[in-house]
Structures are given as C-alpha cells and as structure tokens.
Short mmCIF file of C-alpha atoms and ligand atoms in Angstrom, two decimals:
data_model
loop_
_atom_site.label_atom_id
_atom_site.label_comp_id
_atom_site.label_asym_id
_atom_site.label_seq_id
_atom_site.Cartn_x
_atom_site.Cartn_y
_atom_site.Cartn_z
CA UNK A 1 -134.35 -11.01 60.57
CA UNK A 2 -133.52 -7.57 62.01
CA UNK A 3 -136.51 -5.81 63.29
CA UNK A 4 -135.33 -2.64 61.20
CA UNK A 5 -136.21 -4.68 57.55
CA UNK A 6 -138.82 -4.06 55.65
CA UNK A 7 -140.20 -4.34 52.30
CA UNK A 8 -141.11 -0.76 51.14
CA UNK A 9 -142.61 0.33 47.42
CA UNK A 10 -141.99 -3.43 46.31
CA UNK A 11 -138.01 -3.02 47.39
CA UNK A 12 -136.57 -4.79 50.60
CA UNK A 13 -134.56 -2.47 52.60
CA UNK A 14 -131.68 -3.48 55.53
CA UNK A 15 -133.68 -0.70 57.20
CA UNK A 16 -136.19 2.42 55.90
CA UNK A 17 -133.53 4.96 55.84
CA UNK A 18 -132.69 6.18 52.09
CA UNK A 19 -130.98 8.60 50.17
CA UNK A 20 -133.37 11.13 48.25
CA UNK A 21 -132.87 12.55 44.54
CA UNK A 22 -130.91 15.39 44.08
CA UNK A 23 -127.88 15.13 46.92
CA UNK A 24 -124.77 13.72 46.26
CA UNK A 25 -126.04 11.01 43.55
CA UNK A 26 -125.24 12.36 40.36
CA UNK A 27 -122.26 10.48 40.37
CA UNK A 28 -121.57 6.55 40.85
CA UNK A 29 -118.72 6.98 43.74
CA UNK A 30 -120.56 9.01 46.00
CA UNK A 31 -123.81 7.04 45.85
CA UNK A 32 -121.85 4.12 46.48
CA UNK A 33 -120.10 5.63 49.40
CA UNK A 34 -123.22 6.66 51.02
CA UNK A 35 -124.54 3.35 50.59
CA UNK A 36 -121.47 1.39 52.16
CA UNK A 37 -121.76 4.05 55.06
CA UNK A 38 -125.78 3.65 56.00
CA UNK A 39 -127.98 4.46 53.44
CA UNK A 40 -130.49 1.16 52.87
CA UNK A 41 -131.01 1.91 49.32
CA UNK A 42 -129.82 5.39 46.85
CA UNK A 43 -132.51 7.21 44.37
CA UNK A 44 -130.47 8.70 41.57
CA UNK A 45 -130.35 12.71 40.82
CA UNK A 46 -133.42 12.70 38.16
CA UNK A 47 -132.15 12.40 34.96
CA UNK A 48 -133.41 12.73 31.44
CA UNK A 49 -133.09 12.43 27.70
CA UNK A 50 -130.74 15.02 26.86
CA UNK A 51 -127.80 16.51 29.20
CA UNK A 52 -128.98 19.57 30.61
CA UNK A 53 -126.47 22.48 32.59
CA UNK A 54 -129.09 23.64 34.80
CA UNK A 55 -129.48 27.05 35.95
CA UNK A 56 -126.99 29.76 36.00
CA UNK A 57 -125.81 30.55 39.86
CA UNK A 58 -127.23 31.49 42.38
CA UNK A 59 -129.32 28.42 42.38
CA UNK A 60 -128.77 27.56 46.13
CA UNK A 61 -130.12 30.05 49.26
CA UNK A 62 -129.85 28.63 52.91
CA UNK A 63 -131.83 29.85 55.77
CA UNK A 64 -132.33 28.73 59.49
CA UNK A 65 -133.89 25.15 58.74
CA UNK A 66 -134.10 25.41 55.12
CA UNK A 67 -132.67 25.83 51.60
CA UNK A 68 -134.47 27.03 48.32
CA UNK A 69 -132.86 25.33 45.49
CA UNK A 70 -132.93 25.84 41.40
CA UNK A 71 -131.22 23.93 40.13
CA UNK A 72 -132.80 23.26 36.59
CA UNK A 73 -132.18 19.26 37.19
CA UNK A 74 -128.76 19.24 35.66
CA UNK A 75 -127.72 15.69 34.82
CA UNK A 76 -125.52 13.86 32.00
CA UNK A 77 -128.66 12.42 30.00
CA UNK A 78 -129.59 8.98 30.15
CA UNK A 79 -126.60 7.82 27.74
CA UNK A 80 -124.07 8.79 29.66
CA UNK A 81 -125.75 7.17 33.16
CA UNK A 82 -125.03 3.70 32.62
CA UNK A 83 -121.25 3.51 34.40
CA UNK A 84 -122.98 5.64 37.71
CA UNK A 85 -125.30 2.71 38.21
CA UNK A 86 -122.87 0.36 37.90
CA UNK A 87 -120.71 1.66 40.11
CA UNK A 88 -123.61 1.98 42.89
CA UNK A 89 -125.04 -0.61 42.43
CA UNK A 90 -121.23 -2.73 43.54
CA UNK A 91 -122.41 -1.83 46.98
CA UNK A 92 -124.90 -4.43 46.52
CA UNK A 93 -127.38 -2.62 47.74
CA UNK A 94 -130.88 -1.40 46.09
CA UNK A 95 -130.48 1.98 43.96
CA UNK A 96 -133.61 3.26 42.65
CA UNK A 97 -133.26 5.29 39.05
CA UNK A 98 -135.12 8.54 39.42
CA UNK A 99 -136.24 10.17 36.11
CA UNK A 100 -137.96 12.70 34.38
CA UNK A 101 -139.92 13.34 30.83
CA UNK A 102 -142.70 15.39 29.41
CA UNK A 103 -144.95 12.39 28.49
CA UNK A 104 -145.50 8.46 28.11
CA UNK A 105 -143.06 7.41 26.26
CA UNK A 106 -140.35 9.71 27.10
CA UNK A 107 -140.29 8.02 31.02
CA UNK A 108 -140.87 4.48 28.80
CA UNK A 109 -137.77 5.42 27.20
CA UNK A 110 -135.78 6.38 30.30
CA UNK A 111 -137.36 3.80 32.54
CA UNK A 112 -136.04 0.91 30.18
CA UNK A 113 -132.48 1.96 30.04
CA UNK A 114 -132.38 2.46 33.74
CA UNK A 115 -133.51 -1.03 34.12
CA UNK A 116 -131.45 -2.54 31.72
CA UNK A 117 -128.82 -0.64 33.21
CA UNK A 118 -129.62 -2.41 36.62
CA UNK A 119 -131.60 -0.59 38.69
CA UNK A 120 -134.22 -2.15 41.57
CA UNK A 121 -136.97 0.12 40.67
CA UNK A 122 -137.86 3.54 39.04
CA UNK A 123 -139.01 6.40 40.85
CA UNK A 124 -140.73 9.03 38.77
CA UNK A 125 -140.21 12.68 39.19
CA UNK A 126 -143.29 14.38 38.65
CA UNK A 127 -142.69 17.17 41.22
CA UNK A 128 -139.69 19.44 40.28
CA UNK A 129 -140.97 22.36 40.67
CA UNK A 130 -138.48 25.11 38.65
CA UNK A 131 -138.35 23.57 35.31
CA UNK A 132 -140.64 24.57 32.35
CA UNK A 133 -142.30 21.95 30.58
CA UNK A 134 -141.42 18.79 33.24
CA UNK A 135 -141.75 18.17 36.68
CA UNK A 136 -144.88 20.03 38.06
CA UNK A 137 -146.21 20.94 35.35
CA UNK A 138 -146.95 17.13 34.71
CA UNK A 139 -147.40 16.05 37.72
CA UNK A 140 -150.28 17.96 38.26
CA UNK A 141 -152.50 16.75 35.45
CA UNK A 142 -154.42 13.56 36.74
CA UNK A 143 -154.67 12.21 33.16
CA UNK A 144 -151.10 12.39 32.22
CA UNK A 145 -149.95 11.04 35.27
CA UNK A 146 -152.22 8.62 35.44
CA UNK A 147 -151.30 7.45 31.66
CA UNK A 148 -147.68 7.62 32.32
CA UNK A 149 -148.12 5.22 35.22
CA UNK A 150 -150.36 2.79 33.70
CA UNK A 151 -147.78 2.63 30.62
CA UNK A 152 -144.60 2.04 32.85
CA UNK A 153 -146.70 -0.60 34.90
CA UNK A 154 -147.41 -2.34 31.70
CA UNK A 155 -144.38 -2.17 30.51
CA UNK A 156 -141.20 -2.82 32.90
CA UNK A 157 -140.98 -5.40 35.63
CA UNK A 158 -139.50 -3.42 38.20
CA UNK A 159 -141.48 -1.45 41.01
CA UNK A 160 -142.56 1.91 40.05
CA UNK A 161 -142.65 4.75 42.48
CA UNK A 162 -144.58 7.86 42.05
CA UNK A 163 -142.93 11.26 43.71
CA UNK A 164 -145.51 14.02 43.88
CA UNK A 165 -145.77 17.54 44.46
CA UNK A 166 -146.58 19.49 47.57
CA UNK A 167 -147.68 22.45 44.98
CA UNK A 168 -150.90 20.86 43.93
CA UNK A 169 -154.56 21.96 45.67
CA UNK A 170 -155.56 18.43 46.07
CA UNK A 171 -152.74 15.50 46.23
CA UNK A 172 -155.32 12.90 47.17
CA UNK A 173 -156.95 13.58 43.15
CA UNK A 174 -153.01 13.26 42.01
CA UNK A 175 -152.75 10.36 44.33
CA UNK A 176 -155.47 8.44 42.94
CA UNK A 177 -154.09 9.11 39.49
CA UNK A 178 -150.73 7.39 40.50
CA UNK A 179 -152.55 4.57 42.38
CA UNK A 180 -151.16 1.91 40.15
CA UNK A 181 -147.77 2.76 41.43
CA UNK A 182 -146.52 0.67 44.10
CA UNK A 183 -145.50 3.73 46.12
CA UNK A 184 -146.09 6.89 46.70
CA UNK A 185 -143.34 9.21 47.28
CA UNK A 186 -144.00 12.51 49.17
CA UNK A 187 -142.65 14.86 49.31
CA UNK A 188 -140.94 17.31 46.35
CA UNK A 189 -140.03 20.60 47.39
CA UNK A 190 -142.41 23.39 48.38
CA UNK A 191 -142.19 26.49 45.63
CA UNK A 192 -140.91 29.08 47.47
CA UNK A 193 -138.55 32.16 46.97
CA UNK A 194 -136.43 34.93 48.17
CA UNK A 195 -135.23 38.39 48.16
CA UNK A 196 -131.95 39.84 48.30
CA UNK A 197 -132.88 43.50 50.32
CA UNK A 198 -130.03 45.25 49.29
CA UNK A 199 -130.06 44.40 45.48
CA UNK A 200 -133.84 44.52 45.28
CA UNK A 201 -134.05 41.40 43.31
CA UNK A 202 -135.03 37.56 43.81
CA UNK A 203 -131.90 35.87 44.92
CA UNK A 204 -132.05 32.93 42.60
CA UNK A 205 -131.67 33.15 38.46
CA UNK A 206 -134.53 31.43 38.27
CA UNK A 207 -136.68 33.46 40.99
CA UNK A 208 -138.68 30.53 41.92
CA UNK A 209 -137.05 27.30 43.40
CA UNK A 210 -138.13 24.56 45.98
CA UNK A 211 -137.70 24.50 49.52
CA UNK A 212 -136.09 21.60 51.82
CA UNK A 213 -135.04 20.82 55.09
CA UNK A 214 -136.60 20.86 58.60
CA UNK A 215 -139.09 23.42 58.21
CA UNK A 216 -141.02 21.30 55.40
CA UNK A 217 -141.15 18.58 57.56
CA UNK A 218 -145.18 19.17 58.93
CA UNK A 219 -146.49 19.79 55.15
CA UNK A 220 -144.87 16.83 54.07
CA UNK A 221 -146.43 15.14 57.18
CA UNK A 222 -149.55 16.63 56.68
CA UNK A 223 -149.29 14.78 52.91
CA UNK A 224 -148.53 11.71 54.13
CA UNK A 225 -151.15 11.41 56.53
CA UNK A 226 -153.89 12.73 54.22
CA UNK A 227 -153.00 9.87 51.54
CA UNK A 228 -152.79 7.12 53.51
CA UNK A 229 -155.94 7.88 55.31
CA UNK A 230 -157.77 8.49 51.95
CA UNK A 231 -156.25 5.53 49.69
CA UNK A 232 -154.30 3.34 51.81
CA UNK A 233 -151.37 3.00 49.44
CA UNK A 234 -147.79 2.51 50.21
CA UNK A 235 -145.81 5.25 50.89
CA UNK A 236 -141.91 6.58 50.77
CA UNK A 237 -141.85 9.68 53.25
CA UNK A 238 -139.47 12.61 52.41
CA UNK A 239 -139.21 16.11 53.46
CA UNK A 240 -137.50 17.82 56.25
CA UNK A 241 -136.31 14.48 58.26
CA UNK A 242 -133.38 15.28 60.39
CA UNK A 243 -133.28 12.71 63.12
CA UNK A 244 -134.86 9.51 64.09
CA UNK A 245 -138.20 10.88 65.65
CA UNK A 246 -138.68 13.05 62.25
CA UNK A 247 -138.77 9.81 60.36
CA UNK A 248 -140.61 7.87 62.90
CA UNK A 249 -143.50 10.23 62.58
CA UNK A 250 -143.07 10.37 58.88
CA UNK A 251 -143.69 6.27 59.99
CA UNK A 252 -146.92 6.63 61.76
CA UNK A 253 -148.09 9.24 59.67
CA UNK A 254 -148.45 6.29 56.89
CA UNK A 255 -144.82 6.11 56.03
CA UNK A 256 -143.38 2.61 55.38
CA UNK A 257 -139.60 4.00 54.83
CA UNK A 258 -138.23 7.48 54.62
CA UNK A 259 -135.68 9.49 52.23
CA UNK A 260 -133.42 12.14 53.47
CA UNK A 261 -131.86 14.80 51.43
CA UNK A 262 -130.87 18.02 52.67
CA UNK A 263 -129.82 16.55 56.46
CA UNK A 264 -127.32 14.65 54.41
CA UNK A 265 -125.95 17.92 52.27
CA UNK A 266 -125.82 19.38 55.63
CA UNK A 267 -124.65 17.27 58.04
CA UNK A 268 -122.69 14.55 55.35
CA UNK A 269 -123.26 10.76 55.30
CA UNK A 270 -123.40 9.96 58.51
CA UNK A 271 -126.66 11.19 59.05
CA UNK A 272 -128.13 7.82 57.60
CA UNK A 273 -126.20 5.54 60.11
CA UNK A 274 -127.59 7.95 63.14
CA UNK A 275 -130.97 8.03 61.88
CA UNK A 276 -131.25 4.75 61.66
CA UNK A 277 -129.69 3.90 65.10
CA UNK A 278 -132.19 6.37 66.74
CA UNK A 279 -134.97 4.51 65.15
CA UNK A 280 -134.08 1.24 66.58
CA UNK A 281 -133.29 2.88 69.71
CA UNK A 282 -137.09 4.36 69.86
CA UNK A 283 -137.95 0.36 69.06
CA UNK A 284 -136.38 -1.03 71.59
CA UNK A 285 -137.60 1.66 74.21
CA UNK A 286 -141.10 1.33 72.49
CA UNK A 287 -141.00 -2.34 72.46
CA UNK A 288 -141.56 -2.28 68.29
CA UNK A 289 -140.91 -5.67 67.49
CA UNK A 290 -140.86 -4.25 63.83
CA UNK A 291 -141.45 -1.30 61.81
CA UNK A 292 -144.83 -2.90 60.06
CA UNK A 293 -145.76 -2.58 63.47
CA UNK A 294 -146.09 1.06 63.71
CA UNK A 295 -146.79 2.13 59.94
CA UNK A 296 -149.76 3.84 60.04
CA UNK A 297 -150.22 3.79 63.53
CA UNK A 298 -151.35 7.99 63.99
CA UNK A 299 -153.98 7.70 61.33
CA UNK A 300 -157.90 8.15 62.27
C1 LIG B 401 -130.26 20.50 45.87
C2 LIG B 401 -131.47 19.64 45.69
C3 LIG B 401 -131.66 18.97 44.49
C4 LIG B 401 -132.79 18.15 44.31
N1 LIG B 401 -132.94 17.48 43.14
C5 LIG B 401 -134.00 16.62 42.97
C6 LIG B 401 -134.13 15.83 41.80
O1 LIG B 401 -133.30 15.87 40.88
N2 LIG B 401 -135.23 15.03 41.71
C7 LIG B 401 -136.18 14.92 42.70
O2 LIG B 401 -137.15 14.16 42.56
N3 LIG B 401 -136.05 15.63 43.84
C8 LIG B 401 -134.99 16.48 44.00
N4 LIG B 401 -134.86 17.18 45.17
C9 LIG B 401 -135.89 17.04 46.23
C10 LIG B 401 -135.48 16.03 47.29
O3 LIG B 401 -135.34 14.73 46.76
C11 LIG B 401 -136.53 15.99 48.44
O4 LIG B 401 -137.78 15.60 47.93
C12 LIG B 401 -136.69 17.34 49.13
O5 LIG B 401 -135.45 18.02 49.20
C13 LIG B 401 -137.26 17.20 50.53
O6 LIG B 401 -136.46 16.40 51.37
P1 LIG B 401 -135.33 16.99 52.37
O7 LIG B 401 -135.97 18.06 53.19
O8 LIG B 401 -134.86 15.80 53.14
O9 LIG B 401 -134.26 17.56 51.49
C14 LIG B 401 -133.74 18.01 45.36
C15 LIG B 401 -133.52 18.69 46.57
C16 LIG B 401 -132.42 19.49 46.75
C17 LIG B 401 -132.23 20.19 48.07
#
C-alpha cells in the first residue's frame, strides 16, 4: 500500500489530492483527462434540475492571488448529465456528483440519478454563494440542512458529503446540522466583490460573487481547524491550496484529503501530479509513514 492512500469521506483515494466543483468538470472529457493526469478522484460542476445559462458576463475578475467568480452555476440539468459521468468515470477512478436543490427532495431527486448514473458518492452544495433561492441561502438554515442530510442518508447507499459556507457566523452550528454526513467539505467561496474605478460600477453582473485562490487559504484553514476541534468529523479541505505545504496544513488542520480548484484553472492539470509529489516528498523528509498519521496533528 502506498503511504499516500487513504480512505477520505467514506471514498478510497490513490492519494488526497482532488479536483473541486466548478473547474473544468462540466464536461465528461476533461474530468477524465484530469483524472488520468493526477487527480485521485473528480467532484462534478454542481448541477441541478433544470439547465440553467448562468450569469450574463462579466462573471469572472482576477486579482493578485485571487478570483471573484458569478457564475450563476450554469450546468445542463441532471437529464442531460448521465454521458459526462460515464465518460469520467472510464478513468476508473472515483468521481463524486456534486449537486444542488432548494429542499429534501429536490437533492433526493438529483442524488438518485447521480448514483444510478454511477457515481462514488454525492457531495452537496450548500454554499454557492451568488444564486437566489439555493446554495447559501440553504445552507445556512440548521434545520433544512440538517433534514436534507438525514433524508439522503436514509435514502442512497453512497457516502454523502456536506460542502459548507465560509459566509455563515457560526459553521460549527451548520456543522453539527450536517453531522450525519460522512464528510465535511470546507470550504465554498468567500462573498466578496469589486469595483471597476473608471465605470463606477461593480465589475460583475451579478455584483456579488465568491472568492478563490491563495488568499482564502487561512479562512478556510481557520474552518477546518475550528470543526474538527469542536466535532471531530471527517473532513475534505478546499480553499486556496496551491502547493503541497498548502494542503499539508489543510492536513493537520483536520483535513483527511484536499480539493483544488482555482490552482488548476490557473496553472492547468498538472498541478494535481505536483501537489501530490510535494506531499510525499514532505513524508519522506518528515518520516510520515502515512497520511492518517498527521491528520489532525495541529489541533489543541
Ligand atoms: C469558477 C468557479 C466555479 C465554481 N463552481 C462551483 C460549483 O459549481 N459548486 C461548488 O460547490 N463550488 C464551486 N466553486 C467553488 C470551488 O469548488 C472551491 O470551493 C473554491 O473555489 C475554493 O477553492 P480554490 O481556492 O482551490 O478554488 C467554484 C469556484 C470557481 C472558481
């Protein structure tokens, strides 16, 4: 066994590097790509019920060590998903079906497809932070979340992760609500904004959107940390990891794998390969005999 596996959120991974919702996984090919190049398992661009366009443009701004994105969660609906697993999941490796809905039975309904579809587990989006009515706005209502969870865990045999906002006042009450889950996924992107001088307006269409990359990586920390020391679940670490140190402290933070978005937009697919060779490198200079080893490990 390499010293890089481990069994994270129910799913065993080749190693705890992943691909996060949202970058290059709308479509089949790519996710499969990324997979056959590093990535230990793909979550799917959140998709829904219906096919929705998203936002109009701009729904992208980039600044040093971030971008704010809007994108409205475009995706084909669930209907049309079906082929984009397939093709994924030929890599043979796990692909996680990320999804969102405005209550119960609407991530049920999405949930089951995605299974029967073939998916290794469900991650549930109840984070976005730009889109009325989803996202958020459910995600930061104990009850709901904790009745959505309690119906998928009742309902589907495949492991059910929880992602959760950044945007709440207290993610250890939302936490709690998702306990049933058998991860935790953290982080979303932080609501943020910004202005274009010269026009005098917001930059995005939207106003509002979510920011990513390297300068969210200490809140997400910070979120990671706080869980784990106050409920000891399992959790997916995401947020602002560019290298292998970034997700080893996402690691000892309380992380027991790690998802990376916006490093891959920026840098492509090779990013997972590299971060995963740095973390093995940091092993073998740490003498880790194995990640379980070190998950955790920062907490007091
Ligand atoms: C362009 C873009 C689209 C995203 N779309 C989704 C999405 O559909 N569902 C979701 O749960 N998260 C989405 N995210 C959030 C990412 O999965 C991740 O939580 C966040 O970007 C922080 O990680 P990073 O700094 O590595 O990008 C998106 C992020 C970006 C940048």
């Amino acid at each position: 066994m390499s010293k890089l596996e481990i069994k994270a959120g129910g799913i065993k991974l080749d190693h705890p590097v992943m691909l996060a919702s949202g970058i290059l996984d709308e479509n089949g090919y790519t996710m499969k790509k990324i997979l056959e190049e590093g990535a230990a398992a793909a979550v799917t661009k959140s998709i829904g019920a219906e096919e929705r366009n998203g936002y109009i443009s701009p729904v992208v701004v980039e600044g040093e060590g971030y971008i704010i994105n809007a994108m409205g969660l475009p995706n084909p609906g669930i209907e049309l998903y079906e082929e984009e697993i397939r093709i994924a999941k030929k890599s043979k490796k796990p692909v996680i079906g990320s999804i969102f809905a405005a209550d119960p039975d609407g991530f049920l309904n999405l949930a089951e497809k995605m299974v029967d579809y073939g998916v290794d587990g469900i991650e549930l989006n109840l984070s976005c932070p730009h889109v009325k009515g989803f996202g958020t706005e459910v995600g930061s209502d104990p009850v709901l979340v904790k009745e959505i969870v309690k119906t998928l865990k009742g309902s589907i045999d495949k492991p059910v992760w929880s992602k959760l906002s950044p945007n709440v006042t207290d993610i250890v009450e939302i936490g709690q609500a998702a306990s049933e889950s058998d991860a935790l996924v953290l982080i979303n992107t932080v609501r943020a904004m910004a202005i274009d001088i010269y026009a005098r307006k917001p930059v995005l269409t939207n106003v509002y959107g979510g920011m990513s990359g390297s300068s969210i990586k200490s809140v997400g920390i910070r979120l990671v940390y706080e869980i784990k020391k106050e409920l000891d679940m399992e959790i997916i670490g995401v947020g602002g990891i560019q290298n292998g140190n970034d997700a080893i402290e996402y690691i000892m933070a309380g992380a027991s794998a790690v998802q990376v978005g916006t490093a891959a937009w920026k840098y492509g697919r090779g990013v997972f390969k590299s971060i995963m060779d740095q973390i093995a490198q940091f092993m073998e200079e740490n003498h880790i005999r194995g990640i379980d080893e070190i998950i955790g490990v920062a907490v007091q």
